[in-house]
Amino acid sequence: MVTSARPSAGATVLERWEPVIGIEVHSQLKTASKMFCGCSTAYDGAAPNSHTCPVCLGLPGALPVINRRAVELVLATGAAIDAQTPEHTRWDRKNYFYPDLPKGYQISQYDLPLAAAGTMTVDTSDGPFTIRITRAHLEEDTAKLVHAPGPGGERISLVDFNRSGVPLMEIVTEPDVRTAEQARRYAEELQLLLRTIGASDADMERGQMRVEANVSLRRRGTEPFGTRVEVKNMNSFRSVERAITFEIERQAAALDAGEPLVQETRGWSDERGETYRMRVKETSDDYRYFPEPDLPPLRVEPAWLVEIRGALPELPAPRRSRYQEALGLSAYDAAVLVADADAGRLFEATLAADGHLDAKAVANWVTGEYLRIRNAASNDAAVVTADPTQLGTLIRLVGDGSISRANAKEVFEAHVATGDPAEAIVAARGFRQISDAGALGAIVDAVIAANPAAAADVRAGKAQAIGFLVGAVMKQTRGQANAGVVQAALRERLGTGEGG
Ligand code: ADP
Ligand code: MG
Ligand code: ZN
């Protein structure tokens, strides 16, 4: 969405240097059990090391078994980005030592990923941008290291194996990205896609979606890529944009000063607003990949792919197009309704409850009033819901002049707070307007008769005097008269035009 004060690299830097950026995303797949064992993935809030077995603890002799659902979710992601899936894929061992990796290797996929050569298109402030996605492959997550003070206050590291072996999908793009904004928009759209197809909850703060950016600069007008730096530890979309912007500036300053860059991994510190060196980058040679001997190669039946493709829900991009083209919504409303699950559901359900409602009116209520109330609600408040049928009723009452727009907003707020039906709130608060010209006509006649001086003023062209008469009608009807209808009735009787 549009954010103010967007970070962006200085214009003069960008005149000399062209950023070249590739994005790697790791996302935890939404499966009930882990990638190669039966341990539950629902370890959130559970005691450390309570969701483990010999397989995910990496004990010698334990044998992995492939989680079919995890494979299916990567294939679904591949289908959603128009990627290719080879009929034969396999697993490879990526060897390295780290305390969070008990086996000394990670089961991953090296040269035969489950999905390859896809694309994704996102909207940016410079228009649509298409990024090529090199691959999406399946691997296993590592355990989690917890650094804490020990019994004597010394620094110790603890290992929690609950996360060890959770299915992880890695999605890698071509180095097509040229701006920090494009990178952020890609990450946002990918999160939306993964949530839409149910592949991942993709919550960045909870580590379910981890974004890494490979950033290099090349002199404008030249072909070869420069030395790249991998930036990690960005745990929000805003961090992605800020970190890349910082890195572009940092690299440009170094290159301008004639300092060569080293290929390295840098972390992002949100507090300090800068990247810092973590380690000098390994190359894939260092991992000594080789085919995993404990698992068979995987054959993906074409019929299975067809089935997965057929089961995909409506994807974000076609849904936005449908909202704009078939329902006449603005690009902004379409983007908001597709990006926000609650808003999108309320919009769809309201239209489903009453097919004759104007989609644009429904969209206005949802993106305006509903989201305003929902976003203002404090975090500890219960879920903020509106009944689609009640919203539809309210939109009808405004449309036919039964209640004013201002009162309708109050009714909606009361409905969201209490769950009471719209009509009941309207009745209880005396909001129903009298719009019937016949009924109001009689009251208007009586008011004119009772206020001859004001009526004469209006007849003499003093248009302001009409306000006094409208006020008198309102008093008679305890504020329930439709002001527009009253004005029209007064003008008709007193012969003034539209002036005033
Ligand atoms: P690794 O296995 O070391 O992570 P990859 O070849 O898989 O390396 O590339 C990782 C990411 O880096 C990809 O998104 C790729 O597009 C990107 N990339 C490769 N070269 C460059 C470069 N010179 N500048 C920026 N990004 C690059
Ligand atoms: Mg990588
Ligand atoms: Zn296990």
Short mmCIF file of C-alpha atoms and ligand atoms in Angstrom, two decimals:
data_model
loop_
_atom_site.label_atom_id
_atom_site.label_comp_id
_atom_site.label_asym_id
_atom_site.label_seq_id
_atom_site.Cartn_x
_atom_site.Cartn_y
_atom_site.Cartn_z
CA MET A 1 0.00 0.00 0.00
CA VAL A 2 1.00 3.59 -0.27
CA THR A 3 3.25 4.67 2.59
CA SER A 4 4.51 8.18 3.15
CA ALA A 5 8.17 9.05 3.48
CA ARG A 6 9.33 6.02 1.53
CA PRO A 7 13.05 5.40 1.88
CA SER A 8 14.88 5.70 -1.42
CA ALA A 9 18.48 5.92 -2.48
CA GLY A 10 19.86 9.34 -3.36
CA ALA A 11 19.26 10.42 -6.94
CA THR A 12 22.90 11.20 -7.69
CA VAL A 13 24.00 7.75 -6.55
CA LEU A 14 21.45 6.22 -8.91
CA GLU A 15 22.70 8.31 -11.83
CA ARG A 16 26.07 6.53 -11.66
CA TRP A 17 25.10 3.13 -10.28
CA GLU A 18 22.36 0.70 -11.20
CA PRO A 19 21.19 -1.61 -8.39
CA VAL A 20 20.90 -5.32 -9.26
CA ILE A 21 18.90 -7.28 -6.73
CA GLY A 22 17.77 -10.89 -6.37
CA ILE A 23 15.46 -12.02 -3.59
CA GLU A 24 15.49 -15.30 -1.66
CA VAL A 25 12.49 -16.14 0.51
CA HIS A 26 12.23 -19.03 2.95
CA SER A 27 8.74 -19.85 4.10
CA GLN A 28 7.58 -22.45 6.59
CA LEU A 29 4.95 -24.60 4.95
CA LYS A 30 1.59 -25.05 6.63
CA THR A 31 1.63 -28.78 7.30
CA ALA A 32 0.44 -30.69 10.36
CA SER A 33 3.66 -32.67 10.70
CA LYS A 34 7.33 -32.05 9.96
CA MET A 35 9.10 -32.65 6.64
CA PHE A 36 10.60 -36.08 7.25
CA CYS A 37 9.01 -37.30 10.50
CA GLY A 38 5.64 -37.43 12.23
CA CYS A 39 6.34 -34.73 14.84
CA SER A 40 3.68 -32.03 15.05
CA THR A 41 4.52 -28.55 13.76
CA ALA A 42 2.17 -26.98 16.33
CA TYR A 43 4.97 -26.20 18.79
CA ASP A 44 4.14 -22.51 19.28
CA GLY A 45 4.14 -21.90 23.03
CA ALA A 46 5.16 -25.50 23.77
CA ALA A 47 8.09 -26.41 26.02
CA PRO A 48 11.47 -26.50 24.20
CA ASN A 49 12.36 -29.87 22.66
CA SER A 50 8.88 -31.27 23.30
CA HIS A 51 8.20 -31.85 19.57
CA THR A 52 11.10 -34.08 18.64
CA CYS A 53 11.95 -37.64 17.61
CA PRO A 54 15.10 -39.47 16.45
CA VAL A 55 14.60 -38.17 12.87
CA CYS A 56 14.39 -34.44 13.64
CA LEU A 57 17.01 -34.74 16.39
CA GLY A 58 19.34 -36.14 13.73
CA LEU A 59 20.14 -39.31 15.68
CA PRO A 60 22.29 -41.84 13.82
CA GLY A 61 20.33 -44.46 11.92
CA ALA A 62 17.03 -42.57 11.89
CA LEU A 63 15.44 -42.60 8.42
CA PRO A 64 13.44 -39.78 6.81
CA VAL A 65 9.99 -40.22 5.23
CA ILE A 66 8.73 -37.60 2.75
CA ASN A 67 5.76 -35.43 3.79
CA ARG A 68 3.40 -35.57 0.80
CA ARG A 69 1.50 -32.43 1.81
CA ALA A 70 4.70 -30.35 1.85
CA VAL A 71 5.53 -31.49 -1.68
CA GLU A 72 1.98 -30.63 -2.72
CA LEU A 73 2.26 -27.09 -1.30
CA VAL A 74 5.47 -26.41 -3.26
CA LEU A 75 3.81 -27.77 -6.40
CA ALA A 76 0.80 -25.50 -5.74
CA THR A 77 3.13 -22.53 -5.34
CA GLY A 78 4.82 -23.51 -8.61
CA ALA A 79 1.46 -23.69 -10.36
CA ALA A 80 0.47 -20.29 -8.96
CA ILE A 81 3.60 -18.63 -10.40
CA ASP A 82 3.40 -20.50 -13.72
CA ALA A 83 6.55 -22.47 -13.03
CA GLN A 84 7.65 -25.77 -14.59
CA THR A 85 7.88 -28.98 -12.59
CA PRO A 86 10.16 -31.75 -13.85
CA GLU A 87 8.74 -35.28 -13.84
CA HIS A 88 11.74 -36.44 -11.85
CA THR A 89 13.18 -34.51 -8.97
CA ARG A 90 15.31 -35.59 -6.05
CA TRP A 91 16.74 -34.64 -2.70
CA ASP A 92 20.29 -33.52 -2.03
CA ARG A 93 22.41 -33.14 1.06
CA LYS A 94 23.76 -29.67 1.75
CA ASN A 95 26.65 -30.21 4.12
CA TYR A 96 27.71 -27.72 6.73
CA PHE A 97 28.29 -27.62 10.46
CA TYR A 98 26.23 -25.51 12.81
CA PRO A 99 24.87 -26.30 16.30
CA ASP A 100 21.28 -25.92 15.02
CA LEU A 101 21.86 -28.66 12.41
CA PRO A 102 22.44 -31.92 14.29
CA LYS A 103 22.97 -34.16 11.24
CA GLY A 104 25.73 -31.95 9.84
CA TYR A 105 23.71 -31.64 6.65
CA GLN A 106 20.37 -30.27 5.55
CA ILE A 107 18.15 -32.27 3.21
CA SER A 108 17.40 -29.88 0.37
CA GLN A 109 17.12 -29.83 -3.41
CA TYR A 110 20.09 -28.73 -5.50
CA ASP A 111 19.74 -28.96 -9.28
CA LEU A 112 16.23 -30.43 -9.62
CA PRO A 113 13.87 -28.15 -7.70
CA LEU A 114 10.15 -28.97 -7.58
CA ALA A 115 9.37 -25.75 -9.45
CA ALA A 116 11.47 -23.67 -11.84
CA ALA A 117 11.14 -20.66 -14.15
CA GLY A 118 8.04 -18.89 -12.85
CA THR A 119 7.07 -15.23 -12.82
CA MET A 120 5.21 -12.78 -10.66
CA THR A 121 3.88 -9.32 -11.53
CA VAL A 122 3.39 -6.61 -8.92
CA ASP A 123 2.10 -3.05 -9.02
CA THR A 124 4.60 -0.39 -8.03
CA SER A 125 4.55 3.40 -8.04
CA ASP A 126 6.23 3.16 -11.47
CA GLY A 127 3.58 0.76 -12.83
CA PRO A 128 3.50 -3.03 -13.14
CA PHE A 129 6.78 -4.89 -12.64
CA THR A 130 7.39 -8.51 -13.59
CA ILE A 131 10.05 -10.52 -11.81
CA ARG A 132 11.32 -13.90 -12.97
CA ILE A 133 11.37 -16.57 -10.31
CA THR A 134 14.26 -18.94 -10.80
CA ARG A 135 13.10 -21.77 -8.58
CA ALA A 136 11.09 -22.96 -5.60
CA HIS A 137 12.46 -25.96 -3.76
CA LEU A 138 11.76 -27.90 -0.61
CA GLU A 139 14.08 -28.37 2.35
CA GLU A 140 13.96 -28.73 6.14
CA ASP A 141 14.23 -25.98 8.72
CA THR A 142 16.97 -25.95 11.34
CA ALA A 143 16.62 -25.97 15.12
CA LYS A 144 16.58 -22.70 17.00
CA LEU A 145 19.46 -21.37 19.06
CA VAL A 146 18.54 -19.46 22.20
CA HIS A 147 21.29 -17.26 23.62
CA ALA A 148 20.70 -16.70 27.32
CA PRO A 149 22.60 -16.05 30.52
CA GLY A 150 23.59 -19.30 32.27
CA PRO A 151 23.25 -20.13 36.00
CA GLY A 152 26.38 -18.13 36.85
CA GLY A 153 25.46 -15.24 34.54
CA GLU A 154 27.82 -16.47 31.78
CA ARG A 155 26.63 -16.38 28.16
CA ILE A 156 25.39 -19.78 27.04
CA SER A 157 23.54 -21.03 23.99
CA LEU A 158 20.64 -23.46 24.20
CA VAL A 159 19.20 -25.49 21.35
CA ASP A 160 15.45 -25.98 20.84
CA PHE A 161 14.76 -28.72 18.31
CA ASN A 162 11.01 -28.07 18.00
CA ARG A 163 11.61 -26.20 14.72
CA SER A 164 14.13 -28.75 13.45
CA GLY A 165 12.73 -30.51 10.38
CA VAL A 166 9.80 -28.18 9.71
CA PRO A 167 9.17 -28.06 5.94
CA LEU A 168 10.71 -24.98 4.41
CA MET A 169 10.20 -23.74 0.87
CA GLU A 170 12.95 -21.59 -0.66
CA ILE A 171 11.90 -19.30 -3.50
CA VAL A 172 14.70 -17.60 -5.43
CA THR A 173 14.34 -14.86 -8.04
CA GLU A 174 16.51 -13.85 -10.94
CA PRO A 175 18.52 -10.65 -10.30
CA ASP A 176 15.73 -8.64 -11.97
CA VAL A 177 14.90 -6.21 -9.18
CA ARG A 178 16.20 -2.65 -9.61
CA THR A 179 14.67 -0.73 -6.68
CA ALA A 180 14.02 -1.24 -2.98
CA GLU A 181 10.33 -0.62 -3.60
CA GLN A 182 10.12 -3.41 -6.19
CA ALA A 183 11.72 -5.76 -3.65
CA ARG A 184 9.22 -4.81 -0.96
CA ARG A 185 6.27 -5.14 -3.33
CA TYR A 186 7.48 -8.56 -4.48
CA ALA A 187 7.75 -9.75 -0.87
CA GLU A 188 4.28 -8.40 -0.07
CA GLU A 189 2.70 -10.01 -3.11
CA LEU A 190 4.46 -13.31 -2.43
CA GLN A 191 3.15 -13.31 1.15
CA LEU A 192 -0.35 -12.68 -0.16
CA LEU A 193 -0.02 -15.50 -2.69
CA LEU A 194 1.31 -18.00 -0.12
CA ARG A 195 -1.53 -17.15 2.27
CA THR A 196 -4.12 -17.32 -0.50
CA ILE A 197 -3.16 -20.82 -1.57
CA GLY A 198 -2.70 -21.94 2.05
CA ALA A 199 0.98 -22.78 1.57
CA SER A 200 2.17 -20.74 4.56
CA ASP A 201 0.97 -18.29 7.19
CA ALA A 202 4.04 -16.33 6.10
CA ASP A 203 4.18 -14.10 9.18
CA MET A 204 7.52 -12.28 8.95
CA GLU A 205 7.70 -11.36 12.61
CA ARG A 206 7.23 -14.99 13.59
CA GLY A 207 9.91 -16.17 11.18
CA GLN A 208 7.42 -18.04 8.98
CA MET A 209 8.61 -15.94 6.05
CA ARG A 210 12.26 -14.83 5.91
CA VAL A 211 13.36 -12.48 3.17
CA GLU A 212 16.97 -12.14 2.06
CA ALA A 213 18.13 -9.66 -0.56
CA ASN A 214 21.23 -10.05 -2.72
CA VAL A 215 22.34 -6.56 -3.65
CA SER A 216 25.03 -5.41 -6.06
CA LEU A 217 25.69 -2.31 -8.12
CA ARG A 218 26.93 -1.94 -11.66
CA ARG A 219 27.97 1.20 -13.44
CA ARG A 220 25.01 2.48 -15.48
CA GLY A 221 25.17 1.41 -19.08
CA THR A 222 27.43 -1.60 -18.42
CA GLU A 223 26.52 -5.30 -18.54
CA PRO A 224 28.55 -7.26 -15.96
CA PHE A 225 27.17 -7.58 -12.45
CA GLY A 226 29.16 -6.32 -9.52
CA THR A 227 30.04 -8.18 -6.31
CA ARG A 228 26.91 -9.05 -4.39
CA VAL A 229 26.15 -8.81 -0.72
CA GLU A 230 23.44 -10.93 0.90
CA VAL A 231 21.35 -9.03 3.45
CA LYS A 232 19.29 -10.93 6.04
CA ASN A 233 17.42 -10.44 9.34
CA MET A 234 14.83 -8.09 7.89
CA ASN A 235 11.66 -8.91 9.76
CA SER A 236 9.17 -6.55 8.16
CA PHE A 237 8.41 -5.26 4.68
CA ARG A 238 9.54 -1.83 5.73
CA SER A 239 12.87 -3.30 6.87
CA VAL A 240 13.30 -4.91 3.44
CA GLU A 241 12.94 -1.52 1.78
CA ARG A 242 15.12 0.31 4.30
CA ALA A 243 17.88 -2.32 4.32
CA ILE A 244 18.18 -2.40 0.53
CA THR A 245 18.20 1.40 0.37
CA PHE A 246 20.95 1.51 2.98
CA GLU A 247 22.96 -1.16 1.19
CA ILE A 248 22.74 0.65 -2.17
CA GLU A 249 24.08 3.82 -0.53
CA ARG A 250 26.80 1.95 1.35
CA GLN A 251 28.04 0.09 -1.72
CA ALA A 252 27.95 3.22 -3.88
CA ALA A 253 30.02 5.13 -1.32
CA ALA A 254 32.59 2.31 -1.20
CA LEU A 255 32.80 2.00 -4.97
CA ASP A 256 33.02 5.78 -5.41
CA ALA A 257 35.90 5.78 -2.92
CA GLY A 258 37.63 3.06 -4.94
CA GLU A 259 37.19 0.40 -2.24
CA PRO A 260 36.44 -3.07 -3.61
CA LEU A 261 33.43 -4.93 -2.16
CA VAL A 262 33.67 -8.44 -0.75
CA GLN A 263 31.02 -11.09 -1.28
CA GLU A 264 29.59 -11.41 2.21
CA THR A 265 26.47 -11.89 4.30
CA ARG A 266 25.31 -8.84 6.23
CA GLY A 267 22.60 -8.51 8.85
CA TRP A 268 20.13 -5.62 9.11
CA SER A 269 19.72 -3.75 12.37
CA ASP A 270 16.37 -2.02 12.49
CA GLU A 271 17.36 0.08 15.53
CA ARG A 272 20.60 1.36 14.04
CA GLY A 273 19.19 1.57 10.51
CA GLU A 274 22.27 -0.10 9.00
CA THR A 275 23.64 -3.40 7.78
CA TYR A 276 26.61 -5.09 9.49
CA ARG A 277 28.97 -7.90 8.49
CA MET A 278 27.95 -11.39 9.65
CA ARG A 279 30.24 -13.64 7.64
CA VAL A 280 32.10 -13.85 4.38
CA LYS A 281 29.83 -15.77 2.05
CA GLU A 282 30.14 -19.48 1.38
CA THR A 283 29.87 -20.62 -2.23
CA SER A 284 27.87 -23.70 -3.21
CA ASP A 285 31.18 -25.62 -3.64
CA ASP A 286 31.66 -25.36 0.10
CA TYR A 287 28.45 -27.30 0.73
CA ARG A 288 29.53 -30.41 -1.20
CA TYR A 289 26.00 -31.16 -2.33
CA PHE A 290 25.34 -34.80 -3.23
CA PRO A 291 22.16 -36.84 -3.78
CA GLU A 292 20.47 -37.90 -0.53
CA PRO A 293 20.98 -41.67 -0.25
CA ASP A 294 18.20 -42.19 2.32
CA LEU A 295 15.41 -40.94 0.06
CA PRO A 296 14.20 -42.12 -3.33
CA PRO A 297 14.06 -39.69 -6.26
CA LEU A 298 10.63 -38.12 -6.52
CA ARG A 299 8.41 -38.73 -9.52
CA VAL A 300 5.70 -36.10 -9.98
CA GLU A 301 2.82 -37.62 -11.93
CA PRO A 302 1.40 -35.13 -14.48
CA ALA A 303 -2.11 -36.05 -13.28
CA TRP A 304 -1.19 -34.98 -9.75
CA LEU A 305 -0.05 -31.59 -11.05
CA VAL A 306 -3.29 -31.18 -12.99
CA GLU A 307 -5.25 -31.95 -9.84
CA ILE A 308 -3.24 -29.44 -7.79
CA ARG A 309 -3.63 -26.74 -10.43
CA GLY A 310 -7.38 -27.36 -10.57
CA ALA A 311 -7.71 -27.03 -6.81
CA LEU A 312 -6.04 -23.60 -6.64
CA PRO A 313 -8.33 -20.86 -5.30
CA GLU A 314 -8.77 -17.59 -7.19
CA LEU A 315 -5.32 -15.95 -7.09
CA PRO A 316 -4.74 -12.33 -6.04
CA ALA A 317 -3.91 -10.91 -9.48
CA PRO A 318 -6.96 -12.28 -11.36
CA ARG A 319 -9.14 -11.39 -8.40
CA ARG A 320 -8.02 -7.75 -8.50
CA SER A 321 -8.70 -7.70 -12.25
CA ARG A 322 -12.17 -9.14 -11.70
CA TYR A 323 -12.97 -6.51 -9.08
CA GLN A 324 -11.93 -3.75 -11.46
CA GLU A 325 -13.30 -5.09 -14.71
CA ALA A 326 -16.48 -6.93 -13.68
CA LEU A 327 -17.42 -4.92 -10.58
CA GLY A 328 -16.10 -1.49 -11.56
CA LEU A 329 -13.96 -0.98 -8.45
CA SER A 330 -10.95 1.34 -8.43
CA ALA A 331 -7.48 -0.22 -8.53
CA TYR A 332 -6.99 1.01 -4.96
CA ASP A 333 -10.17 -0.60 -3.60
CA ALA A 334 -9.41 -3.84 -5.45
CA ALA A 335 -5.90 -3.93 -3.98
CA VAL A 336 -7.13 -3.27 -0.43
CA LEU A 337 -9.92 -5.86 -0.59
CA VAL A 338 -7.63 -8.56 -1.99
CA ALA A 339 -4.77 -7.79 0.40
CA ASP A 340 -6.88 -7.75 3.57
CA ALA A 341 -8.49 -11.12 4.26
CA ASP A 342 -11.17 -9.80 6.66
CA ALA A 343 -12.15 -6.96 4.35
CA GLY A 344 -12.18 -9.23 1.31
CA ARG A 345 -14.42 -11.76 3.06
CA LEU A 346 -16.88 -9.10 4.23
CA PHE A 347 -17.03 -7.60 0.74
CA GLU A 348 -17.68 -10.96 -0.94
CA ALA A 349 -20.20 -12.08 1.66
CA THR A 350 -22.16 -8.82 1.51
CA LEU A 351 -22.47 -9.09 -2.26
CA ALA A 352 -23.35 -12.76 -1.95
CA ALA A 353 -26.13 -11.94 0.55
CA ASP A 354 -27.69 -9.37 -1.78
CA GLY A 355 -26.68 -9.54 -5.43
CA HIS A 356 -28.49 -6.30 -6.25
CA LEU A 357 -26.25 -4.11 -4.11
CA ASP A 358 -23.92 -1.71 -5.88
CA ALA A 359 -20.46 -3.28 -5.58
CA LYS A 360 -18.79 0.13 -5.39
CA ALA A 361 -21.00 1.16 -2.46
CA VAL A 362 -20.16 -2.09 -0.66
CA ALA A 363 -16.45 -1.59 -1.36
CA ASN A 364 -16.64 1.95 0.04
CA TRP A 365 -18.22 0.76 3.26
CA VAL A 366 -15.73 -2.05 3.70
CA THR A 367 -12.52 -0.18 2.81
CA GLY A 368 -13.78 2.97 4.59
CA GLU A 369 -15.89 2.33 7.68
CA TYR A 370 -15.16 -1.32 8.35
CA LEU A 371 -11.36 -1.02 8.09
CA ARG A 372 -11.38 2.25 10.04
CA ILE A 373 -13.15 0.55 12.96
CA ARG A 374 -11.12 -2.65 12.68
CA ASN A 375 -7.78 -0.84 12.55
CA ALA A 376 -8.70 1.42 15.45
CA ALA A 377 -9.62 -1.55 17.65
CA SER A 378 -6.93 -2.34 20.19
CA ASN A 379 -5.14 -5.66 19.85
CA ASP A 380 -6.80 -7.20 22.88
CA ALA A 381 -10.28 -6.44 21.54
CA ALA A 382 -12.26 -9.41 20.30
CA VAL A 383 -12.35 -10.02 16.55
CA VAL A 384 -14.04 -7.13 14.82
CA THR A 385 -16.82 -8.51 12.68
CA ALA A 386 -19.76 -7.14 10.76
CA ASP A 387 -22.67 -9.25 9.58
CA PRO A 388 -22.77 -9.11 5.76
CA THR A 389 -26.58 -9.16 5.71
CA GLN A 390 -26.73 -6.26 8.15
CA LEU A 391 -24.21 -4.25 6.13
CA GLY A 392 -26.34 -4.89 3.04
CA THR A 393 -29.45 -3.69 4.88
CA LEU A 394 -27.66 -0.53 5.95
CA ILE A 395 -26.48 0.22 2.41
CA ARG A 396 -30.09 -0.18 1.22
CA LEU A 397 -31.44 2.14 3.93
CA VAL A 398 -28.97 4.84 2.87
CA GLY A 399 -29.67 4.23 -0.81
CA ASP A 400 -33.44 4.71 -0.52
CA GLY A 401 -33.13 7.72 1.77
CA SER A 402 -34.47 5.97 4.87
CA ILE A 403 -31.48 7.09 6.92
CA SER A 404 -28.79 9.70 6.44
CA ARG A 405 -25.22 8.68 5.63
CA ALA A 406 -23.94 10.19 8.87
CA ASN A 407 -26.45 8.23 10.94
CA ALA A 408 -25.70 5.08 8.96
CA LYS A 409 -22.05 5.29 10.01
CA GLU A 410 -23.15 5.49 13.64
CA VAL A 411 -25.47 2.50 13.14
CA PHE A 412 -22.67 0.49 11.55
CA GLU A 413 -20.33 1.24 14.42
CA ALA A 414 -23.01 0.20 16.92
CA HIS A 415 -23.68 -2.98 14.94
CA VAL A 416 -19.99 -3.91 14.93
CA ALA A 417 -19.78 -3.23 18.68
CA THR A 418 -22.95 -5.06 19.73
CA GLY A 419 -23.93 -7.36 16.86
CA ASP A 420 -27.45 -5.88 16.99
CA PRO A 421 -29.33 -5.81 13.67
CA ALA A 422 -29.10 -2.55 11.73
CA GLU A 423 -32.90 -2.01 11.65
CA ALA A 424 -33.14 -2.37 15.43
CA ILE A 425 -30.40 0.21 16.00
CA VAL A 426 -32.05 2.58 13.51
CA ALA A 427 -35.39 2.23 15.33
CA ALA A 428 -33.89 2.54 18.83
CA ARG A 429 -32.03 5.72 17.91
CA GLY A 430 -34.90 7.21 15.94
CA PHE A 431 -32.75 7.45 12.83
CA ARG A 432 -35.36 6.51 10.26
CA GLN A 433 -35.90 9.53 8.07
CA ILE A 434 -39.33 10.50 6.84
CA SER A 435 -38.73 10.69 3.12
CA ASP A 436 -42.31 10.28 2.02
CA ALA A 437 -43.15 13.49 0.15
CA GLY A 438 -46.87 13.21 1.00
CA ALA A 439 -46.37 12.87 4.75
CA LEU A 440 -43.75 15.63 4.83
CA GLY A 441 -45.89 17.86 2.56
CA ALA A 442 -48.58 18.12 5.22
CA ILE A 443 -46.04 19.11 7.88
CA VAL A 444 -44.40 21.60 5.50
CA ASP A 445 -47.81 23.22 4.83
CA ALA A 446 -48.42 23.55 8.57
CA VAL A 447 -44.98 25.07 9.19
CA ILE A 448 -45.49 27.64 6.38
CA ALA A 449 -48.87 28.58 7.84
CA ALA A 450 -47.40 28.96 11.34
CA ASN A 451 -44.43 31.09 10.15
CA PRO A 452 -45.83 33.67 7.66
CA ALA A 453 -42.94 36.13 8.09
CA ALA A 454 -40.24 33.57 7.27
CA ALA A 455 -42.33 32.28 4.37
CA ALA A 456 -42.63 35.83 3.03
CA ASP A 457 -38.84 36.28 3.30
CA VAL A 458 -38.27 33.16 1.25
CA ARG A 459 -40.81 34.32 -1.35
CA ALA A 460 -38.99 37.68 -1.47
CA GLY A 461 -35.80 35.86 -2.44
CA LYS A 462 -34.07 35.66 0.96
CA ALA A 463 -32.87 32.11 0.44
CA GLN A 464 -31.31 31.89 3.93
CA ALA A 465 -34.76 32.04 5.48
CA ILE A 466 -35.47 28.58 4.10
CA GLY A 467 -33.09 27.18 6.73
CA PHE A 468 -35.36 28.44 9.48
CA LEU A 469 -38.33 26.64 7.94
CA VAL A 470 -36.36 23.40 7.45
CA GLY A 471 -35.42 23.65 11.13
CA ALA A 472 -39.05 24.02 12.09
CA VAL A 473 -39.99 20.88 10.13
CA MET A 474 -37.14 18.99 11.79
CA LYS A 475 -38.43 20.06 15.19
CA GLN A 476 -41.92 18.83 14.31
CA THR A 477 -40.54 15.45 13.17
CA ARG A 478 -37.97 15.13 15.98
CA GLY A 479 -35.16 15.30 13.43
CA GLN A 480 -36.42 12.43 11.34
CA ALA A 481 -37.38 14.30 8.20
CA ASN A 482 -35.23 13.81 5.13
CA ALA A 483 -33.73 17.29 4.79
CA GLY A 484 -33.47 17.05 1.00
CA VAL A 485 -37.15 16.17 0.62
CA VAL A 486 -38.16 18.99 3.01
CA GLN A 487 -36.09 21.56 1.08
CA ALA A 488 -37.64 20.46 -2.20
CA ALA A 489 -41.17 20.68 -0.74
CA LEU A 490 -40.53 24.18 0.65
CA ARG A 491 -39.08 25.42 -2.65
CA GLU A 492 -41.99 23.97 -4.59
CA ARG A 493 -44.48 25.79 -2.37
CA LEU A 494 -42.61 29.08 -1.94
CA GLY A 495 -41.45 29.34 -5.52
CA THR A 496 -37.70 29.84 -5.03
CA GLY A 497 -35.17 28.28 -7.33
CA GLU A 498 -32.00 26.41 -6.45
CA GLY A 499 -30.17 29.58 -5.40
CA GLY A 500 -29.06 30.30 -1.88
P1 ADP B 1 23.43 -18.74 -3.31
O1 ADP B 1 23.21 -20.19 -3.48
O2 ADP B 1 24.79 -18.39 -2.86
O3 ADP B 1 22.39 -18.10 -2.47
P2 ADP B 1 22.31 -18.12 -5.91
O4 ADP B 1 23.02 -18.28 -7.20
O5 ADP B 1 21.22 -19.06 -5.58
O6 ADP B 1 23.38 -18.09 -4.77
O7 ADP B 1 21.75 -16.64 -5.91
C1 ADP B 1 21.07 -16.12 -4.86
C2 ADP B 1 20.36 -14.86 -5.30
O8 ADP B 1 21.29 -13.86 -5.67
C3 ADP B 1 19.44 -15.02 -6.48
O9 ADP B 1 18.24 -14.36 -6.18
C4 ADP B 1 20.15 -14.32 -7.60
O10 ADP B 1 19.25 -13.73 -8.52
C5 ADP B 1 20.91 -13.26 -6.89
N1 ADP B 1 22.12 -12.78 -7.54
C6 ADP B 1 23.05 -13.50 -8.19
N2 ADP B 1 24.04 -12.70 -8.62
C7 ADP B 1 23.73 -11.45 -8.20
C8 ADP B 1 24.39 -10.18 -8.31
N3 ADP B 1 25.56 -10.02 -8.90
N4 ADP B 1 23.75 -9.12 -7.75
C9 ADP B 1 22.60 -9.25 -7.10
N5 ADP B 1 21.96 -10.41 -6.98
C10 ADP B 1 22.51 -11.50 -7.51
MG MG B 2 21.13 -18.45 -1.04
ZN ZN B 3 10.54 -35.58 14.58
#
